[in-house]
PDB file of C-alpha atoms in Angstrom:
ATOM      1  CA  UNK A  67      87.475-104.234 -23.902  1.00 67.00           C
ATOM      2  CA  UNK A  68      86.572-107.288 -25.776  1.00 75.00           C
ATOM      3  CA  UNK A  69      88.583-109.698 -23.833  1.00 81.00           C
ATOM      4  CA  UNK A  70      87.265-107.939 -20.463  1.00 80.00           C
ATOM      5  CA  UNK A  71      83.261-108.645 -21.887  1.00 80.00           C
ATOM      6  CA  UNK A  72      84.363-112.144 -22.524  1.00 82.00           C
ATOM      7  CA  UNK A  73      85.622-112.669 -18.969  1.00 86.00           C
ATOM      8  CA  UNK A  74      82.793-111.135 -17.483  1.00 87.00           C
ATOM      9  CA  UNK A  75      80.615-113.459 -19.780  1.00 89.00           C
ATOM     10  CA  UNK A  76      81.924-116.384 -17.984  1.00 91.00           C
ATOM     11  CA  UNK A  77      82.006-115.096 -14.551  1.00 92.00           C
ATOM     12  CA  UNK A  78      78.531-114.351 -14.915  1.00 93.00           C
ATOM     13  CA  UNK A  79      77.889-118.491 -16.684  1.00 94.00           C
ATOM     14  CA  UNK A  80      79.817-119.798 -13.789  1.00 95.00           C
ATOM     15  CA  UNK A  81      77.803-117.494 -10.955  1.00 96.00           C
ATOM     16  CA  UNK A  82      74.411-118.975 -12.959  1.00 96.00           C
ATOM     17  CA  UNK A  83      75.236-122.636 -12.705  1.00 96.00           C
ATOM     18  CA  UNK A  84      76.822-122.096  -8.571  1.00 97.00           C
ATOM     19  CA  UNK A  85      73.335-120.668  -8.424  1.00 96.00           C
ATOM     20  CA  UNK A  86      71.866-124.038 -10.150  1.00 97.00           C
ATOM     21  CA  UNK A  87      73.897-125.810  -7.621  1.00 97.00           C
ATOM     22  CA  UNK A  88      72.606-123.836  -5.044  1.00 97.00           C
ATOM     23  CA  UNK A  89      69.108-124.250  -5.556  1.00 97.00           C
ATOM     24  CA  UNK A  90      69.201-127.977  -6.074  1.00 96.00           C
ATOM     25  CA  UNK A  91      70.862-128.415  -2.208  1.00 95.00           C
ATOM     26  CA  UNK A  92      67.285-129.234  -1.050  1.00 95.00           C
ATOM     27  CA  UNK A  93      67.050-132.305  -2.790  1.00 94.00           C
ATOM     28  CA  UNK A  94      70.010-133.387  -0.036  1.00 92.00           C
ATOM     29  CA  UNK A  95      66.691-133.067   2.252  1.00 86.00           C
ATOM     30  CA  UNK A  96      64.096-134.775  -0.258  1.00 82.00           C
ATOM     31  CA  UNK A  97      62.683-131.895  -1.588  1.00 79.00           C
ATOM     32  CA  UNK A  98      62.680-129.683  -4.530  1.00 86.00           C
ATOM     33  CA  UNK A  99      59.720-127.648  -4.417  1.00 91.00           C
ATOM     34  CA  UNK A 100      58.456-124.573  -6.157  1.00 92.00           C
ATOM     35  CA  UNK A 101      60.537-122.019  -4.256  1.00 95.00           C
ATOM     36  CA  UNK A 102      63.668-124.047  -5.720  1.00 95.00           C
ATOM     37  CA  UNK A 103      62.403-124.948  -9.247  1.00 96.00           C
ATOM     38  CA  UNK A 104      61.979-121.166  -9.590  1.00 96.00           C
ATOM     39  CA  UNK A 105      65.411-120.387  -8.608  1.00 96.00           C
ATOM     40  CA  UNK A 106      66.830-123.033 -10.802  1.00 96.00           C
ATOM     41  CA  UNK A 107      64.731-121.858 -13.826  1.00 96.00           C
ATOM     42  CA  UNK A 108      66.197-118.019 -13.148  1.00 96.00           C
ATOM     43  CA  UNK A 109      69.779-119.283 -12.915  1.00 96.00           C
ATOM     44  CA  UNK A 110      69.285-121.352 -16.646  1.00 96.00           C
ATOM     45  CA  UNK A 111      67.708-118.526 -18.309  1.00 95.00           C
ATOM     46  CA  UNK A 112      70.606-116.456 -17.157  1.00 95.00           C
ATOM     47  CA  UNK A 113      73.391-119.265 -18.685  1.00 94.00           C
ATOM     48  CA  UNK A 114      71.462-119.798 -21.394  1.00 94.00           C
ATOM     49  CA  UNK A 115      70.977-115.548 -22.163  1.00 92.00           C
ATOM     50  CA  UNK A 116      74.821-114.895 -21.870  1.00 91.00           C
ATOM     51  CA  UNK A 117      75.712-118.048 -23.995  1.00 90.00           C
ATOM     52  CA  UNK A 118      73.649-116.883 -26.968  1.00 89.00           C
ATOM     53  CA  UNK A 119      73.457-113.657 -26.908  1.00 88.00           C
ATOM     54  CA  UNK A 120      76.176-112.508 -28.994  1.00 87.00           C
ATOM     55  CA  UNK A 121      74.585-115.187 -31.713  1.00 88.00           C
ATOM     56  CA  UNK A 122      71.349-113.859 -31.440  1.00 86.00           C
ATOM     57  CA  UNK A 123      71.965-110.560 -31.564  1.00 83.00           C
ATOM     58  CA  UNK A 124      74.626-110.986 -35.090  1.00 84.00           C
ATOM     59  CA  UNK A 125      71.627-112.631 -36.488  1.00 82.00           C
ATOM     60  CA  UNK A 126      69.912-108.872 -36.168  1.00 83.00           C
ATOM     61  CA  UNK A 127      65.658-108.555 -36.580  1.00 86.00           C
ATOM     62  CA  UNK A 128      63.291-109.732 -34.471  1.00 88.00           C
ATOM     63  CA  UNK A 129      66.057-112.369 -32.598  1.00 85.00           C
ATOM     64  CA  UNK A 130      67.904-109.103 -31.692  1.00 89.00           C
ATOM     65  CA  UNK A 131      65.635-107.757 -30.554  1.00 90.00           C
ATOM     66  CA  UNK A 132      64.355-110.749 -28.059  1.00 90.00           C
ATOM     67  CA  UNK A 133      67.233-111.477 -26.650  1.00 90.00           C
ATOM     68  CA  UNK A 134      67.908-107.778 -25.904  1.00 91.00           C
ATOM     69  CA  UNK A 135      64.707-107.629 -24.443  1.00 93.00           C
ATOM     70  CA  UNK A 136      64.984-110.781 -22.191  1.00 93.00           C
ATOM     71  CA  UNK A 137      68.560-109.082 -20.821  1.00 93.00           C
ATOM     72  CA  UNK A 138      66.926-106.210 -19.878  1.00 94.00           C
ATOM     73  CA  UNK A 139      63.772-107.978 -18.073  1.00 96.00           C
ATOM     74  CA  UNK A 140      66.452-110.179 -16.343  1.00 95.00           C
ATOM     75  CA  UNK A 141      68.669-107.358 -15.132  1.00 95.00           C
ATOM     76  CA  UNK A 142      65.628-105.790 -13.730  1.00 96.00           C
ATOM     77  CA  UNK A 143      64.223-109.139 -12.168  1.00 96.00           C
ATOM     78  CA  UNK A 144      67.638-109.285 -10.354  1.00 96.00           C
ATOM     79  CA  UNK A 145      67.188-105.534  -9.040  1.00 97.00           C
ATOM     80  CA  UNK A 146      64.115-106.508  -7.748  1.00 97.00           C
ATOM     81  CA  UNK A 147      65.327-109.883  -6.151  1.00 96.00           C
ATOM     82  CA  UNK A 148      68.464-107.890  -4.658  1.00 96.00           C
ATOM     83  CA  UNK A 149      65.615-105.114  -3.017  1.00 96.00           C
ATOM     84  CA  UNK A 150      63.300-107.809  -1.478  1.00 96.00           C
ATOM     85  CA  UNK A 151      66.160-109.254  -0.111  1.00 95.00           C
ATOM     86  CA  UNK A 152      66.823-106.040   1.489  1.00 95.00           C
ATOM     87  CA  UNK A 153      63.610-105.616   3.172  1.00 93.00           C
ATOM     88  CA  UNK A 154      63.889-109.102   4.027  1.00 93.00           C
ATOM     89  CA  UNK A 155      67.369-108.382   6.224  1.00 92.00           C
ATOM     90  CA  UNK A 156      65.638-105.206   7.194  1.00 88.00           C
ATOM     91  CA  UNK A 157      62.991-106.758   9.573  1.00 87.00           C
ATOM     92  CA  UNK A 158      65.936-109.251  11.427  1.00 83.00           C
ATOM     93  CA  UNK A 159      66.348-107.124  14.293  1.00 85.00           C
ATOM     94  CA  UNK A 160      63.736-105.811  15.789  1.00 89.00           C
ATOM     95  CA  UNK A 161      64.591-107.152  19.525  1.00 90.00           C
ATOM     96  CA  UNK A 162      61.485-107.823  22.049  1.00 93.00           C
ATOM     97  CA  UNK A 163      61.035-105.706  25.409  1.00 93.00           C
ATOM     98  CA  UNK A 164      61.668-108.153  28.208  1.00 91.00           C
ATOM     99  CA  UNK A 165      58.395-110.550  28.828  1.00 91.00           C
ATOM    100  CA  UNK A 166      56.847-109.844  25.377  1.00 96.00           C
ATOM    101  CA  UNK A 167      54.277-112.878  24.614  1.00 97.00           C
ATOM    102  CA  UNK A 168      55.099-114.513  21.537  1.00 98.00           C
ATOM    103  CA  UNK A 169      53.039-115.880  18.895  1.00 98.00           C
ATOM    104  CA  UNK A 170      54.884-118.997  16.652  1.00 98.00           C
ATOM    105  CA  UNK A 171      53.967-119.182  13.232  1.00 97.00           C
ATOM    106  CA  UNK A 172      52.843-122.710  11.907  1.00 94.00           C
ATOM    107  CA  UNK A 173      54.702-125.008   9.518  1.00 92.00           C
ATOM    108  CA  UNK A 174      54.648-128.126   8.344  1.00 91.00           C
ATOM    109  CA  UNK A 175      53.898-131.422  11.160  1.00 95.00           C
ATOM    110  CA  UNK A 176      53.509-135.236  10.428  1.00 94.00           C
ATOM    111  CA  UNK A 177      51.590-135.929  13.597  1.00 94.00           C
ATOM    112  CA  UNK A 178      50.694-134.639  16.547  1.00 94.00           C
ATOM    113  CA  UNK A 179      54.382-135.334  17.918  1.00 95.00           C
ATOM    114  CA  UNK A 180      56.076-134.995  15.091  1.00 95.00           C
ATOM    115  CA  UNK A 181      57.271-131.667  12.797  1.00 95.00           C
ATOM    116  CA  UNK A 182      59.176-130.694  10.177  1.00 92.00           C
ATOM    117  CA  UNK A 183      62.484-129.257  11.330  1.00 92.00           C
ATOM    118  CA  UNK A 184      61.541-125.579  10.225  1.00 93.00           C
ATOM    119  CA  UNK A 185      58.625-125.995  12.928  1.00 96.00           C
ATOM    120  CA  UNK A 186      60.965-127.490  15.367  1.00 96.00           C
ATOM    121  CA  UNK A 187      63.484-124.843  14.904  1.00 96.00           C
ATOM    122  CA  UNK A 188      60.880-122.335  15.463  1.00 97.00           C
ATOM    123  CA  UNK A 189      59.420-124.525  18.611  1.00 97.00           C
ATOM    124  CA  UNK A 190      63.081-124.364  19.984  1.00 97.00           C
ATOM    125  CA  UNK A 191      63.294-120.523  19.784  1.00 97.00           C
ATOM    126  CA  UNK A 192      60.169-120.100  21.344  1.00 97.00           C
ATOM    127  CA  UNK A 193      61.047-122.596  23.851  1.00 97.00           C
ATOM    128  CA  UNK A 194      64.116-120.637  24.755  1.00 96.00           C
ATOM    129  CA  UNK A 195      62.287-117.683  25.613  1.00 97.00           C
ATOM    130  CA  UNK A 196      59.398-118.669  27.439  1.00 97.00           C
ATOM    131  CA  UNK A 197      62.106-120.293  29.531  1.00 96.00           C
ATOM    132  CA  UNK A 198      63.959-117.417  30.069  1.00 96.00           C
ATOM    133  CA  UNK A 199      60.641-115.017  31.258  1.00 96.00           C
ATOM    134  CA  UNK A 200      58.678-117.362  33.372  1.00 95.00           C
ATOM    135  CA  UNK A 201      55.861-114.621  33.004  1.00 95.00           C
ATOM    136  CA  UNK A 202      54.948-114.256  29.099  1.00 97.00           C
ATOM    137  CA  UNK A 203      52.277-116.929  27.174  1.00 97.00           C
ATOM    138  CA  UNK A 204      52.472-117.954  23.815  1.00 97.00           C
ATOM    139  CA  UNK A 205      49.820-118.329  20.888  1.00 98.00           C
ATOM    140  CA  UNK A 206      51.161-121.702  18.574  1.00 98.00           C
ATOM    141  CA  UNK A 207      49.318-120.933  15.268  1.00 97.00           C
ATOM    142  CA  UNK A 208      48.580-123.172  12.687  1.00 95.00           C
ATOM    143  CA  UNK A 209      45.298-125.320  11.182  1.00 94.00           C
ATOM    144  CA  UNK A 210      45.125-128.536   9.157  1.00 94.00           C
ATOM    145  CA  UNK A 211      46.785-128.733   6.208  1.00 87.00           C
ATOM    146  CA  UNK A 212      45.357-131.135   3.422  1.00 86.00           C
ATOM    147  CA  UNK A 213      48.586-133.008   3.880  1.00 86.00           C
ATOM    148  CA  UNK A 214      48.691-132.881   7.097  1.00 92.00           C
ATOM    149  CA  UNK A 215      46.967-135.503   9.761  1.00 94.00           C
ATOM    150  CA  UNK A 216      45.969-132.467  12.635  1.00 95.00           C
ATOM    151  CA  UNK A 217      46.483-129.275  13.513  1.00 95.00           C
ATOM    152  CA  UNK A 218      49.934-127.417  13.524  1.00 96.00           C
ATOM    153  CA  UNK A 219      49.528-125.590  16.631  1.00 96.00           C
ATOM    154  CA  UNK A 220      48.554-129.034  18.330  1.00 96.00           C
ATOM    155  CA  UNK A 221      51.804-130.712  17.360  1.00 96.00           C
ATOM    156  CA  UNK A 222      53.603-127.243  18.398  1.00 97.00           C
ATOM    157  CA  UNK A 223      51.693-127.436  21.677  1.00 97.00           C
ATOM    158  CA  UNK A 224      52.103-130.455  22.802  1.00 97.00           C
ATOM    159  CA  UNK A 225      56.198-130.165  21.603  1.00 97.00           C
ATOM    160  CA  UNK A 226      56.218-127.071  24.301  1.00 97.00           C
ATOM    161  CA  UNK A 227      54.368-129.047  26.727  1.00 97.00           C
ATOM    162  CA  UNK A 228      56.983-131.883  26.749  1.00 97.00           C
ATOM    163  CA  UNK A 229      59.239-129.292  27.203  1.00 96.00           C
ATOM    164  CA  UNK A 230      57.735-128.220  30.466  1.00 96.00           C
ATOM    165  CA  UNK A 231      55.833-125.260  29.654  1.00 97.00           C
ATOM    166  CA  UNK A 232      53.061-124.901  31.811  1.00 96.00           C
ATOM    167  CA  UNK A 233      49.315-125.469  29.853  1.00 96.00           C
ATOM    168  CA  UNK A 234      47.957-122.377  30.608  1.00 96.00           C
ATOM    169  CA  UNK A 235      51.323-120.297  29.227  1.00 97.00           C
ATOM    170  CA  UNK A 236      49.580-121.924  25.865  1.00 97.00           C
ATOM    171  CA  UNK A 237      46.784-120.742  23.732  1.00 97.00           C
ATOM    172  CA  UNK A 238      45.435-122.423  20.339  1.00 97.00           C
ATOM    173  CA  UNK A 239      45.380-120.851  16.728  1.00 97.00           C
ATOM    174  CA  UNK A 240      43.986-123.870  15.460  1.00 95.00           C
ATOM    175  CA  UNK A 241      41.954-122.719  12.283  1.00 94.00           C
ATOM    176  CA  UNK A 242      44.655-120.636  10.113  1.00 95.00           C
ATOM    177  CA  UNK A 243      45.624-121.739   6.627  1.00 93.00           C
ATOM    178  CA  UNK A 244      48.585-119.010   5.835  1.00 92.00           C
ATOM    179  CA  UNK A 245      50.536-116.760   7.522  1.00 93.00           C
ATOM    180  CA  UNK A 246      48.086-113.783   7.278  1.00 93.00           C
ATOM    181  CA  UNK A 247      45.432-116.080   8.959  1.00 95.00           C
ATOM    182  CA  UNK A 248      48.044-117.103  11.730  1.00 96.00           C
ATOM    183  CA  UNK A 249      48.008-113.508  12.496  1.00 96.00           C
ATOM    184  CA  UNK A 250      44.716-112.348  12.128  1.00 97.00           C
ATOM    185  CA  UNK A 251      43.155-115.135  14.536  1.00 97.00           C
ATOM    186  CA  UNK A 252      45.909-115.230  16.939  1.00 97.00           C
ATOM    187  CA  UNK A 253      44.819-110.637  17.503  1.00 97.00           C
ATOM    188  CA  UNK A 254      41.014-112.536  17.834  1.00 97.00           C
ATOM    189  CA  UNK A 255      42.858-114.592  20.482  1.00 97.00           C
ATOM    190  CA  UNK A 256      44.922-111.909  22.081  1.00 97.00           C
ATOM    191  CA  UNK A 257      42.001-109.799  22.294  1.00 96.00           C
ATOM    192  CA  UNK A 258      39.432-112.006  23.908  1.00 96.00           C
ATOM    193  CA  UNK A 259      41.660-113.014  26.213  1.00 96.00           C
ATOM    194  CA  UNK A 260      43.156-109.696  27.056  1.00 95.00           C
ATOM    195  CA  UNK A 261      46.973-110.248  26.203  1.00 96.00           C
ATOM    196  CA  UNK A 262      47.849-106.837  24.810  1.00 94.00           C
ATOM    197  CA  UNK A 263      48.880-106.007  20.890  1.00 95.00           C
ATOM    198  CA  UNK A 264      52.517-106.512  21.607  1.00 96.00           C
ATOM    199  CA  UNK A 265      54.352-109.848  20.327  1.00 97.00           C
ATOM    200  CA  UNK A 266      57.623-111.308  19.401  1.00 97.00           C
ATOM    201  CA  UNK A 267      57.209-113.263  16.332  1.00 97.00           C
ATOM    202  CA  UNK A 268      59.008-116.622  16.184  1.00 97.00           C
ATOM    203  CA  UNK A 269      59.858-117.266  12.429  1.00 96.00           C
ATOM    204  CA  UNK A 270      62.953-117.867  10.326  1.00 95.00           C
ATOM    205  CA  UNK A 271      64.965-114.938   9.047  1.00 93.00           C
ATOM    206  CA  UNK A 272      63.637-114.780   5.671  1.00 92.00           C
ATOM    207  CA  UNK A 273      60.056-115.030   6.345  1.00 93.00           C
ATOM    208  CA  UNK A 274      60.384-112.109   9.052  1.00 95.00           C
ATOM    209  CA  UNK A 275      59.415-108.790   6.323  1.00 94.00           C
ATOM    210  CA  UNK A 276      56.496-110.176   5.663  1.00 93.00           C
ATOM    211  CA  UNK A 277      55.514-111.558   8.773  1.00 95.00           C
ATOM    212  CA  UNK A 278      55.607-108.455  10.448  1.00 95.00           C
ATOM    213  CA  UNK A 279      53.922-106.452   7.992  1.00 93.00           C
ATOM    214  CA  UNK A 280      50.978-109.329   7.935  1.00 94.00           C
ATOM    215  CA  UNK A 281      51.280-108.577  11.843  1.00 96.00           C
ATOM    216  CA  UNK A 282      51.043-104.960  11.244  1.00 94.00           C
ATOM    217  CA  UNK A 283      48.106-105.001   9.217  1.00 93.00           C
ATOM    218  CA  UNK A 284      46.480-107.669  11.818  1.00 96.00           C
ATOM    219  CA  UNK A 285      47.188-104.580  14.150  1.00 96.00           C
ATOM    220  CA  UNK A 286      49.876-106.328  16.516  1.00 97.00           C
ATOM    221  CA  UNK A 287      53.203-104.439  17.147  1.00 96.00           C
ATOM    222  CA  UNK A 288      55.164-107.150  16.616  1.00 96.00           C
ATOM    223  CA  UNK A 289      58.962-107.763  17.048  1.00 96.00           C
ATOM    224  CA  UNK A 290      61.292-110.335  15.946  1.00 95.00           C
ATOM    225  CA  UNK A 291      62.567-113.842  17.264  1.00 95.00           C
ATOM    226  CA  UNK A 292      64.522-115.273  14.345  1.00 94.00           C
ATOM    227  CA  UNK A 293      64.650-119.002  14.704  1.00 95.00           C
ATOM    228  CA  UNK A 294      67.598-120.989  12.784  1.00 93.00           C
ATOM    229  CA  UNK A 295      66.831-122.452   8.949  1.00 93.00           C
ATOM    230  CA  UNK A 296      68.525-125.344   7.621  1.00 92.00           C
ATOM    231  CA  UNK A 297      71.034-124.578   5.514  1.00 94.00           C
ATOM    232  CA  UNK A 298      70.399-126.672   3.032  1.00 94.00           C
ATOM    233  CA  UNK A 299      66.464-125.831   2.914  1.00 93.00           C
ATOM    234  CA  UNK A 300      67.512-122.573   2.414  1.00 94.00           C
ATOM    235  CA  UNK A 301      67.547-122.325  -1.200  1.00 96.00           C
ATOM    236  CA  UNK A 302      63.321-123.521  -1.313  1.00 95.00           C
ATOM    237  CA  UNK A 303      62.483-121.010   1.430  1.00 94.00           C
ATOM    238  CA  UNK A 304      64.391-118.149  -0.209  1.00 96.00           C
ATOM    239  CA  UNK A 305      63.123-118.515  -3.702  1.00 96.00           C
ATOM    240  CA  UNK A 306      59.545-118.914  -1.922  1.00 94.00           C
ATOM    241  CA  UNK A 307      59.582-116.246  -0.112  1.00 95.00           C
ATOM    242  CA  UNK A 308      60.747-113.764  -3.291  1.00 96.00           C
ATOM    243  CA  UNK A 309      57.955-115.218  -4.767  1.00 96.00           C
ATOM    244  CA  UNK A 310      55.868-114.478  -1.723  1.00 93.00           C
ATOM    245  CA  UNK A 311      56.709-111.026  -1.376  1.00 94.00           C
ATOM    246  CA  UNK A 312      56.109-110.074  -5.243  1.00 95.00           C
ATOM    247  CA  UNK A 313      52.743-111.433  -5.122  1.00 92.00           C
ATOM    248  CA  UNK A 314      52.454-108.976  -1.552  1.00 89.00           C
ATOM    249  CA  UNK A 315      53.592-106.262  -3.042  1.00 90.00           C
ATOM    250  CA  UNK A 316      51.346-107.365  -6.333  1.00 90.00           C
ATOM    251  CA  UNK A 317      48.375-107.288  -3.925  1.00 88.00           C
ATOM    252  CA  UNK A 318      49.538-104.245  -2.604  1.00 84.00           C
ATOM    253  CA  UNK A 319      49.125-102.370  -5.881  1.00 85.00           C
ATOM    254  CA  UNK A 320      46.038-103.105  -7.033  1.00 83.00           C
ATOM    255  CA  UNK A 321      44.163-102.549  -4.026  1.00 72.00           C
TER     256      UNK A 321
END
């Protein structure tokens, strides 16, 4: 029994610092932001927890009974990761009637010709689709970021335009600052200029949950058009978007 805990104990080391590795792949793209600073702190506490425990808990008191503590807290933080990740492959594959109109969630842009490749990706996708049913518009969604020189829906505009959809396939959500606004103004949109409540949503995989519940609540029946992620920006987006969704469900609670 002894010799299986202690091979466990290092399985579970080696799966915490694959999972450091993991996290730090966005640097590869010049960026390590929150989503994977959080997943590299998670992965360190867990190293760090198995590699002392046994020490801490021969030592007996108080140190006992903190480290006993923090295993339990980080068993049930990984429960909770493991069930938003669950809703979050839940919402994948909800496919769009043929012709639904489409509304494309902002991300970051550089100018108003150039976007960050999670934008692009979702511009492509879009792109795609519009092609393929001549008849359906779009809403591109998006306002000025502090960092950013204009609009996102401008840059994701003008990127469809260039493509060779038509101007007036194209309406402007040009005042959102998240992706509950992106929603909320593109149904102002939709319903001024009489487009229905039905929409595919173009966003990556892991943003979809929460997407279509915003969408929900914005009162759109909204379906899904997954656009691709980068693998290696994977790791920031993911540990984001558990963050994300905690602070949802958070908000969910106390209301």
């Amino acid at each position: 029994m002894k010799q299986f805990q202690t091979v466990m104990k290092w399985v579970g080391k080696i799966l915490c610092l694959l999972g450091c590795f993991w996290f730090c792949l966005p640097i590869l793209r010049g960026g390590f932001d929150l989503g994977a600073a959080f997943g590299v702190c998670v992965c360190l506490l867990g190293f760090f927890t198995l590699h002392y425990y046994r020490r801490f808990v021969g030592k007996g008191g108080w140190k006992k009974a903190a480290v006993r503590t923090v295993s339990v807290c980080y068993c049930l933080g990984l429960i909770w990761a493991g069930y938003l990740t669950g809703l979050m492959i839940s919402a994948q594959y909800r496919t769009p009637p043929a012709g639904t109109n489409v509304i494309v969630l902002g991300a970051q842009v550089y100018s108003a010709e150039r976007m960050g490749v999670t934008l692009t990706n979702r511009i492509n996708r879009a792109y795609t689709y519009l092609d393929a049913y001549p008849e359906t518009v779009c809403i591109v969604t998006g306002g000025q970021g502090g960092d950013e020189p204009c609009p996102e829906a401008l840059t994701e505009k003008n990127a469809l335009l260039r493509m060779g959809i038509a101007d007036e396939r194209i309406y402007m959500e040009d005042r959102s600052r998240n992706t509950r606004q992106n929603l909320e103004f593109s149904k102002e949109i939709a319903d001024r200029e009489g487009l229905g409540t039905e929409f595919a949503l173009v966003t990556q995989k892991f943003h979809m949950f929460r997407a279509m519940k915003l969408a929900e609540n914005a009162g759109i029946t909204a379906y899904t058009l997954a656009a691709d992620t980068d693998p290696l920006l994977l790791p920031e987006y993911y540990g984001r978007e558990l963050l994300s969704l905690t602070k949802w469900h958070f908000e969910l609670l106390i209301h």
